[in-house]
């Protein structure tokens, strides 16, 4: 995975001070607080089609503030291998 954000729900604006267009095309690992990168990578490895992993990461908003955001990772690739 290249970790480039390719799609974001327009609902993101109600959660953080960002529009979906602010995130699309950005590197996910660059938008997340550095201390959250390790847990995010670990969750991505653990996630599968049968097991979703939930965690909270801090996302940098347009004002430069770190906003906590709960996300759930599920491997879509694993579900297409069947």
PDB file of N, CA and C in Angstrom:
ATOM      1  N   UNK A   1       0.836  -1.187   0.000  1.00  0.00           N
ATOM      2  CA  UNK A   1       0.000   0.000   0.000  1.00  0.00           C
ATOM      3  C   UNK A   1       0.877   1.244   0.000  1.00  0.00           C
ATOM      4  N   UNK A   2       0.476   2.222  -0.735  1.00  0.00           N
ATOM      5  CA  UNK A   2       1.253   3.459  -0.799  1.00  0.00           C
ATOM      6  C   UNK A   2       0.845   4.427   0.312  1.00  0.00           C
ATOM      7  N   UNK A   3      -0.226   4.132   1.018  1.00  0.00           N
ATOM      8  CA  UNK A   3      -0.703   4.961   2.121  1.00  0.00           C
ATOM      9  C   UNK A   3      -1.188   6.337   1.672  1.00  0.00           C
ATOM     10  N   UNK A   4      -1.490   6.493   0.377  1.00  0.00           N
ATOM     11  CA  UNK A   4      -2.074   7.733  -0.114  1.00  0.00           C
ATOM     12  C   UNK A   4      -3.578   7.645   0.088  1.00  0.00           C
ATOM     13  N   UNK A   5      -4.149   8.687   0.657  1.00  0.00           N
ATOM     14  CA  UNK A   5      -5.594   8.727   0.892  1.00  0.00           C
ATOM     15  C   UNK A   5      -6.283   8.942  -0.451  1.00  0.00           C
ATOM     16  N   UNK A   6      -7.129   7.988  -0.838  1.00  0.00           N
ATOM     17  CA  UNK A   6      -7.791   8.065  -2.137  1.00  0.00           C
ATOM     18  C   UNK A   6      -9.264   8.440  -2.039  1.00  0.00           C
ATOM     19  N   UNK A   7      -9.862   8.250  -0.875  1.00  0.00           N
ATOM     20  CA  UNK A   7     -11.279   8.580  -0.695  1.00  0.00           C
ATOM     21  C   UNK A   7     -11.549   8.850   0.780  1.00  0.00           C
ATOM     22  N   UNK A   8     -12.400   9.824   1.035  1.00  0.00           N
ATOM     23  CA  UNK A   8     -12.793  10.181   2.400  1.00  0.00           C
ATOM     24  C   UNK A   8     -14.260  10.570   2.363  1.00  0.00           C
ATOM     25  N   UNK A   9     -15.012  10.123   3.341  1.00  0.00           N
ATOM     26  CA  UNK A   9     -16.411  10.513   3.440  1.00  0.00           C
ATOM     27  C   UNK A   9     -16.527  12.012   3.678  1.00  0.00           C
ATOM     28  N   UNK A  10     -17.515  12.618   3.087  1.00  0.00           N
ATOM     29  CA  UNK A  10     -17.747  14.049   3.311  1.00  0.00           C
ATOM     30  C   UNK A  10     -18.123  14.326   4.764  1.00  0.00           C
ATOM     31  N   UNK A  11     -18.476  13.283   5.502  1.00  0.00           N
ATOM     32  CA  UNK A  11     -18.807  13.436   6.927  1.00  0.00           C
ATOM     33  C   UNK A  11     -17.591  13.812   7.774  1.00  0.00           C
ATOM     34  N   UNK A  12     -16.395  13.709   7.213  1.00  0.00           N
ATOM     35  CA  UNK A  12     -15.186  14.023   7.980  1.00  0.00           C
ATOM     36  C   UNK A  12     -15.241  15.449   8.527  1.00  0.00           C
ATOM     37  N   UNK A  13     -15.877  16.341   7.811  1.00  0.00           N
ATOM     38  CA  UNK A  13     -15.964  17.739   8.237  1.00  0.00           C
ATOM     39  C   UNK A  13     -16.686  17.922   9.557  1.00  0.00           C
ATOM     40  N   UNK A  14     -17.595  17.018   9.883  1.00  0.00           N
ATOM     41  CA  UNK A  14     -18.302  17.126  11.161  1.00  0.00           C
ATOM     42  C   UNK A  14     -17.457  16.585  12.318  1.00  0.00           C
ATOM     43  N   UNK A  15     -16.360  15.886  11.999  1.00  0.00           N
ATOM     44  CA  UNK A  15     -15.503  15.303  13.023  1.00  0.00           C
ATOM     45  C   UNK A  15     -14.236  16.115  13.268  1.00  0.00           C
ATOM     46  N   UNK A  16     -13.658  16.611  12.208  1.00  0.00           N
ATOM     47  CA  UNK A  16     -12.423  17.404  12.304  1.00  0.00           C
ATOM     48  C   UNK A  16     -12.560  18.624  11.405  1.00  0.00           C
ATOM     49  N   UNK A  17     -11.722  19.601  11.618  1.00  0.00           N
ATOM     50  CA  UNK A  17     -11.767  20.834  10.851  1.00  0.00           C
ATOM     51  C   UNK A  17     -11.076  20.642   9.495  1.00  0.00           C
ATOM     52  N   UNK A  18     -11.621  19.733   8.683  1.00  0.00           N
ATOM     53  CA  UNK A  18     -11.105  19.433   7.352  1.00  0.00           C
ATOM     54  C   UNK A  18     -12.252  19.066   6.434  1.00  0.00           C
ATOM     55  N   UNK A  19     -12.080  19.337   5.160  1.00  0.00           N
ATOM     56  CA  UNK A  19     -12.991  18.822   4.149  1.00  0.00           C
ATOM     57  C   UNK A  19     -12.373  17.554   3.572  1.00  0.00           C
ATOM     58  N   UNK A  20     -13.185  16.711   2.985  1.00  0.00           N
ATOM     59  CA  UNK A  20     -12.661  15.492   2.373  1.00  0.00           C
ATOM     60  C   UNK A  20     -11.581  15.831   1.354  1.00  0.00           C
ATOM     61  N   UNK A  21     -11.778  16.904   0.590  1.00  0.00           N
ATOM     62  CA  UNK A  21     -10.797  17.294  -0.421  1.00  0.00           C
ATOM     63  C   UNK A  21      -9.454  17.689   0.187  1.00  0.00           C
ATOM     64  N   UNK A  22      -9.454  18.105   1.461  1.00  0.00           N
ATOM     65  CA  UNK A  22      -8.199  18.451   2.138  1.00  0.00           C
ATOM     66  C   UNK A  22      -7.333  17.224   2.365  1.00  0.00           C
ATOM     67  N   UNK A  23      -7.945  16.042   2.424  1.00  0.00           N
ATOM     68  CA  UNK A  23      -7.220  14.814   2.737  1.00  0.00           C
ATOM     69  C   UNK A  23      -6.871  13.977   1.519  1.00  0.00           C
ATOM     70  N   UNK A  24      -7.733  13.975   0.510  1.00  0.00           N
ATOM     71  CA  UNK A  24      -7.502  13.134  -0.670  1.00  0.00           C
ATOM     72  C   UNK A  24      -6.196  13.553  -1.350  1.00  0.00           C
ATOM     73  N   UNK A  25      -5.366  12.567  -1.600  1.00  0.00           N
ATOM     74  CA  UNK A  25      -4.076  12.808  -2.233  1.00  0.00           C
ATOM     75  C   UNK A  25      -2.932  12.952  -1.244  1.00  0.00           C
ATOM     76  N   UNK A  26      -3.243  13.132   0.037  1.00  0.00           N
ATOM     77  CA  UNK A  26      -2.201  13.247   1.062  1.00  0.00           C
ATOM     78  C   UNK A  26      -1.759  11.862   1.510  1.00  0.00           C
ATOM     79  N   UNK A  27      -0.552  11.791   2.027  1.00  0.00           N
ATOM     80  CA  UNK A  27      -0.080  10.560   2.648  1.00  0.00           C
ATOM     81  C   UNK A  27      -0.719  10.434   4.028  1.00  0.00           C
ATOM     82  N   UNK A  28      -1.354   9.316   4.286  1.00  0.00           N
ATOM     83  CA  UNK A  28      -1.992   9.098   5.577  1.00  0.00           C
ATOM     84  C   UNK A  28      -0.990   9.218   6.709  1.00  0.00           C
ATOM     85  N   UNK A  29       0.176   8.633   6.524  1.00  0.00           N
ATOM     86  CA  UNK A  29       1.174   8.643   7.593  1.00  0.00           C
ATOM     87  C   UNK A  29       1.699  10.048   7.864  1.00  0.00           C
ATOM     88  N   UNK A  30       1.571  10.964   6.917  1.00  0.00           N
ATOM     89  CA  UNK A  30       1.968  12.342   7.120  1.00  0.00           C
ATOM     90  C   UNK A  30       0.894  13.181   7.780  1.00  0.00           C
ATOM     91  N   UNK A  31      -0.342  12.718   7.719  1.00  0.00           N
ATOM     92  CA  UNK A  31      -1.459  13.452   8.302  1.00  0.00           C
ATOM     93  C   UNK A  31      -1.709  13.065   9.755  1.00  0.00           C
ATOM     94  N   UNK A  32      -1.103  11.954  10.179  1.00  0.00           N
ATOM     95  CA  UNK A  32      -1.317  11.408  11.510  1.00  0.00           C
ATOM     96  C   UNK A  32      -0.161  11.826  12.425  1.00  0.00           C
ATOM     97  N   UNK A  33      -0.453  12.101  13.685  1.00  0.00           N
ATOM     98  CA  UNK A  33       0.565  12.483  14.664  1.00  0.00           C
ATOM     99  C   UNK A  33       1.634  11.382  14.719  1.00  0.00           C
ATOM    100  N   UNK A  34       2.894  11.782  14.754  1.00  0.00           N
ATOM    101  CA  UNK A  34       4.012  10.836  14.663  1.00  0.00           C
ATOM    102  C   UNK A  34       3.926   9.700  15.689  1.00  0.00           C
ATOM    103  N   UNK A  35       3.477   9.997  16.903  1.00  0.00           N
ATOM    104  CA  UNK A  35       3.361   8.960  17.931  1.00  0.00           C
ATOM    105  C   UNK A  35       2.298   7.910  17.596  1.00  0.00           C
ATOM    106  N   UNK A  36       1.387   8.229  16.677  1.00  0.00           N
ATOM    107  CA  UNK A  36       0.312   7.312  16.309  1.00  0.00           C
ATOM    108  C   UNK A  36       0.657   6.446  15.099  1.00  0.00           C
ATOM    109  N   UNK A  37       1.778   6.746  14.428  1.00  0.00           N
ATOM    110  CA  UNK A  37       2.142   5.999  13.220  1.00  0.00           C
ATOM    111  C   UNK A  37       2.407   4.524  13.537  1.00  0.00           C
ATOM    112  N   UNK A  38       3.172   4.223  14.581  1.00  0.00           N
ATOM    113  CA  UNK A  38       3.464   2.833  14.942  1.00  0.00           C
ATOM    114  C   UNK A  38       2.213   2.020  15.218  1.00  0.00           C
ATOM    115  N   UNK A  39       1.315   2.513  16.108  1.00  0.00           N
ATOM    116  CA  UNK A  39       0.083   1.768  16.350  1.00  0.00           C
ATOM    117  C   UNK A  39      -0.783   1.613  15.088  1.00  0.00           C
ATOM    118  N   UNK A  40      -0.780   2.624  14.217  1.00  0.00           N
ATOM    119  CA  UNK A  40      -1.554   2.538  12.976  1.00  0.00           C
ATOM    120  C   UNK A  40      -0.979   1.449  12.067  1.00  0.00           C
ATOM    121  N   UNK A  41       0.336   1.407  11.926  1.00  0.00           N
ATOM    122  CA  UNK A  41       0.964   0.366  11.102  1.00  0.00           C
ATOM    123  C   UNK A  41       0.720  -1.021  11.681  1.00  0.00           C
ATOM    124  N   UNK A  42       0.801  -1.148  13.004  1.00  0.00           N
ATOM    125  CA  UNK A  42       0.542  -2.425  13.659  1.00  0.00           C
ATOM    126  C   UNK A  42      -0.893  -2.881  13.415  1.00  0.00           C
ATOM    127  N   UNK A  43      -1.846  -1.957  13.530  1.00  0.00           N
ATOM    128  CA  UNK A  43      -3.257  -2.291  13.294  1.00  0.00           C
ATOM    129  C   UNK A  43      -3.477  -2.706  11.849  1.00  0.00           C
ATOM    130  N   UNK A  44      -2.789  -2.056  10.919  1.00  0.00           N
ATOM    131  CA  UNK A  44      -2.946  -2.402   9.508  1.00  0.00           C
ATOM    132  C   UNK A  44      -2.462  -3.818   9.231  1.00  0.00           C
ATOM    133  N   UNK A  45      -1.401  -4.235   9.894  1.00  0.00           N
ATOM    134  CA  UNK A  45      -0.875  -5.592   9.726  1.00  0.00           C
ATOM    135  C   UNK A  45      -1.833  -6.619  10.331  1.00  0.00           C
ATOM    136  N   UNK A  46      -2.444  -6.279  11.467  1.00  0.00           N
ATOM    137  CA  UNK A  46      -3.327  -7.210  12.171  1.00  0.00           C
ATOM    138  C   UNK A  46      -4.707  -7.328  11.526  1.00  0.00           C
ATOM    139  N   UNK A  47      -5.135  -6.293  10.824  1.00  0.00           N
ATOM    140  CA  UNK A  47      -6.484  -6.288  10.249  1.00  0.00           C
ATOM    141  C   UNK A  47      -6.601  -7.334   9.143  1.00  0.00           C
ATOM    142  N   UNK A  48      -7.756  -7.956   9.083  1.00  0.00           N
ATOM    143  CA  UNK A  48      -8.024  -8.929   8.030  1.00  0.00           C
ATOM    144  C   UNK A  48      -9.488  -8.791   7.625  1.00  0.00           C
ATOM    145  N   UNK A  49      -9.907  -9.609   6.692  1.00  0.00           N
ATOM    146  CA  UNK A  49     -11.308  -9.562   6.267  1.00  0.00           C
ATOM    147  C   UNK A  49     -12.232  -9.971   7.404  1.00  0.00           C
ATOM    148  N   UNK A  50     -11.742 -10.820   8.326  1.00  0.00           N
ATOM    149  CA  UNK A  50     -12.559 -11.297   9.426  1.00  0.00           C
ATOM    150  C   UNK A  50     -12.388 -10.470  10.695  1.00  0.00           C
ATOM    151  N   UNK A  51     -11.288  -9.744  10.794  1.00  0.00           N
ATOM    152  CA  UNK A  51     -10.977  -9.012  12.017  1.00  0.00           C
ATOM    153  C   UNK A  51     -10.723  -7.548  11.708  1.00  0.00           C
ATOM    154  N   UNK A  52     -11.566  -6.690  12.259  1.00  0.00           N
ATOM    155  CA  UNK A  52     -11.358  -5.253  12.143  1.00  0.00           C
ATOM    156  C   UNK A  52     -10.652  -4.767  13.396  1.00  0.00           C
ATOM    157  N   UNK A  53      -9.791  -3.799  13.237  1.00  0.00           N
ATOM    158  CA  UNK A  53      -9.042  -3.231  14.349  1.00  0.00           C
ATOM    159  C   UNK A  53      -9.447  -1.766  14.497  1.00  0.00           C
ATOM    160  N   UNK A  54      -9.886  -1.397  15.688  1.00  0.00           N
ATOM    161  CA  UNK A  54     -10.254  -0.010  15.964  1.00  0.00           C
ATOM    162  C   UNK A  54      -9.154   0.649  16.781  1.00  0.00           C
ATOM    163  N   UNK A  55      -8.838   1.875  16.448  1.00  0.00           N
ATOM    164  CA  UNK A  55      -7.876   2.635  17.229  1.00  0.00           C
ATOM    165  C   UNK A  55      -8.144   4.120  17.037  1.00  0.00           C
ATOM    166  N   UNK A  56      -7.570   4.909  17.915  1.00  0.00           N
ATOM    167  CA  UNK A  56      -7.686   6.355  17.813  1.00  0.00           C
ATOM    168  C   UNK A  56      -6.352   6.922  17.367  1.00  0.00           C
ATOM    169  N   UNK A  57      -6.407   7.762  16.353  1.00  0.00           N
ATOM    170  CA  UNK A  57      -5.221   8.470  15.878  1.00  0.00           C
ATOM    171  C   UNK A  57      -5.519   9.958  15.933  1.00  0.00           C
ATOM    172  N   UNK A  58      -4.471  10.743  15.998  1.00  0.00           N
ATOM    173  CA  UNK A  58      -4.637  12.195  15.972  1.00  0.00           C
ATOM    174  C   UNK A  58      -4.308  12.692  14.575  1.00  0.00           C
ATOM    175  N   UNK A  59      -5.268  13.416  14.011  1.00  0.00           N
ATOM    176  CA  UNK A  59      -5.182  13.903  12.645  1.00  0.00           C
ATOM    177  C   UNK A  59      -4.946  15.403  12.662  1.00  0.00           C
ATOM    178  N   UNK A  60      -4.023  15.880  11.845  1.00  0.00           N
ATOM    179  CA  UNK A  60      -3.708  17.305  11.775  1.00  0.00           C
ATOM    180  C   UNK A  60      -4.777  18.019  10.964  1.00  0.00           C
ATOM    181  N   UNK A  61      -5.479  18.976  11.593  1.00  0.00           N
ATOM    182  CA  UNK A  61      -6.533  19.695  10.873  1.00  0.00           C
ATOM    183  C   UNK A  61      -5.983  20.957  10.222  1.00  0.00           C
ATOM    184  N   UNK A  62      -6.840  21.696   9.543  1.00  0.00           N
ATOM    185  CA  UNK A  62      -6.381  22.850   8.762  1.00  0.00           C
ATOM    186  C   UNK A  62      -5.850  23.973   9.633  1.00  0.00           C
ATOM    187  N   UNK A  63      -6.206  24.002  10.920  1.00  0.00           N
ATOM    188  CA  UNK A  63      -5.703  25.036  11.828  1.00  0.00           C
ATOM    189  C   UNK A  63      -4.407  24.618  12.522  1.00  0.00           C
ATOM    190  N   UNK A  64      -3.907  23.432  12.202  1.00  0.00           N
ATOM    191  CA  UNK A  64      -2.671  22.947  12.811  1.00  0.00           C
ATOM    192  C   UNK A  64      -2.865  22.269  14.151  1.00  0.00           C
ATOM    193  N   UNK A  65      -4.110  21.955  14.493  1.00  0.00           N
ATOM    194  CA  UNK A  65      -4.412  21.277  15.758  1.00  0.00           C
ATOM    195  C   UNK A  65      -4.522  19.772  15.509  1.00  0.00           C
ATOM    196  N   UNK A  66      -4.106  18.995  16.504  1.00  0.00           N
ATOM    197  CA  UNK A  66      -4.233  17.538  16.432  1.00  0.00           C
ATOM    198  C   UNK A  66      -5.589  17.144  16.982  1.00  0.00           C
ATOM    199  N   UNK A  67      -6.416  16.539  16.154  1.00  0.00           N
ATOM    200  CA  UNK A  67      -7.766  16.152  16.531  1.00  0.00           C
ATOM    201  C   UNK A  67      -7.862  14.628  16.618  1.00  0.00           C
ATOM    202  N   UNK A  68      -8.263  14.086  17.785  1.00  0.00           N
ATOM    203  CA  UNK A  68      -8.406  12.625  17.893  1.00  0.00           C
ATOM    204  C   UNK A  68      -9.535  12.117  16.996  1.00  0.00           C
ATOM    205  N   UNK A  69      -9.272  11.037  16.313  1.00  0.00           N
ATOM    206  CA  UNK A  69     -10.247  10.450  15.397  1.00  0.00           C
ATOM    207  C   UNK A  69     -10.195   8.938  15.547  1.00  0.00           C
ATOM    208  N   UNK A  70     -11.332   8.342  15.843  1.00  0.00           N
ATOM    209  CA  UNK A  70     -11.407   6.884  15.934  1.00  0.00           C
ATOM    210  C   UNK A  70     -11.546   6.325  14.524  1.00  0.00           C
ATOM    211  N   UNK A  71     -10.743   5.331  14.208  1.00  0.00           N
ATOM    212  CA  UNK A  71     -10.858   4.714  12.892  1.00  0.00           C
ATOM    213  C   UNK A  71     -10.873   3.194  13.052  1.00  0.00           C
ATOM    214  N   UNK A  72     -11.431   2.538  12.062  1.00  0.00           N
ATOM    215  CA  UNK A  72     -11.515   1.082  12.042  1.00  0.00           C
ATOM    216  C   UNK A  72     -10.856   0.598  10.761  1.00  0.00           C
ATOM    217  N   UNK A  73      -9.904  -0.311  10.915  1.00  0.00           N
ATOM    218  CA  UNK A  73      -9.195  -0.859   9.760  1.00  0.00           C
ATOM    219  C   UNK A  73      -9.671  -2.277   9.491  1.00  0.00           C
ATOM    220  N   UNK A  74     -10.012  -2.533   8.240  1.00  0.00           N
ATOM    221  CA  UNK A  74     -10.375  -3.873   7.778  1.00  0.00           C
ATOM    222  C   UNK A  74      -9.646  -4.090   6.461  1.00  0.00           C
ATOM    223  N   UNK A  75      -9.052  -5.229   6.273  1.00  0.00           N
ATOM    224  CA  UNK A  75      -8.333  -5.500   5.041  1.00  0.00           C
ATOM    225  C   UNK A  75      -9.303  -5.870   3.930  1.00  0.00           C
ATOM    226  N   UNK A  76      -9.435  -4.993   2.967  1.00  0.00           N
ATOM    227  CA  UNK A  76     -10.270  -5.291   1.805  1.00  0.00           C
ATOM    228  C   UNK A  76      -9.559  -6.262   0.876  1.00  0.00           C
ATOM    229  N   UNK A  77      -8.237  -6.203   0.857  1.00  0.00           N
ATOM    230  CA  UNK A  77      -7.467  -7.111   0.008  1.00  0.00           C
ATOM    231  C   UNK A  77      -7.682  -8.564   0.436  1.00  0.00           C
ATOM    232  N   UNK A  78      -7.747  -8.795   1.742  1.00  0.00           N
ATOM    233  CA  UNK A  78      -7.923 -10.153   2.235  1.00  0.00           C
ATOM    234  C   UNK A  78      -9.271 -10.728   1.792  1.00  0.00           C
ATOM    235  N   UNK A  79     -10.291  -9.883   1.698  1.00  0.00           N
ATOM    236  CA  UNK A  79     -11.611 -10.392   1.322  1.00  0.00           C
ATOM    237  C   UNK A  79     -11.699 -10.702  -0.159  1.00  0.00           C
ATOM    238  N   UNK A  80     -10.807 -10.147  -0.979  1.00  0.00           N
ATOM    239  CA  UNK A  80     -10.842 -10.432  -2.412  1.00  0.00           C
ATOM    240  C   UNK A  80      -9.998 -11.637  -2.776  1.00  0.00           C
ATOM    241  N   UNK A  81      -9.243 -12.165  -1.815  1.00  0.00           N
ATOM    242  CA  UNK A  81      -8.386 -13.325  -2.080  1.00  0.00           C
ATOM    243  C   UNK A  81      -9.181 -14.626  -2.130  1.00  0.00           C
ATOM    244  N   UNK A  82     -10.442 -14.569  -1.825  1.00  0.00           N
ATOM    245  CA  UNK A  82     -11.254 -15.797  -1.768  1.00  0.00           C
ATOM    246  C   UNK A  82     -11.857 -16.140  -3.075  1.00  0.00           C
TER     247      UNK A  82
END
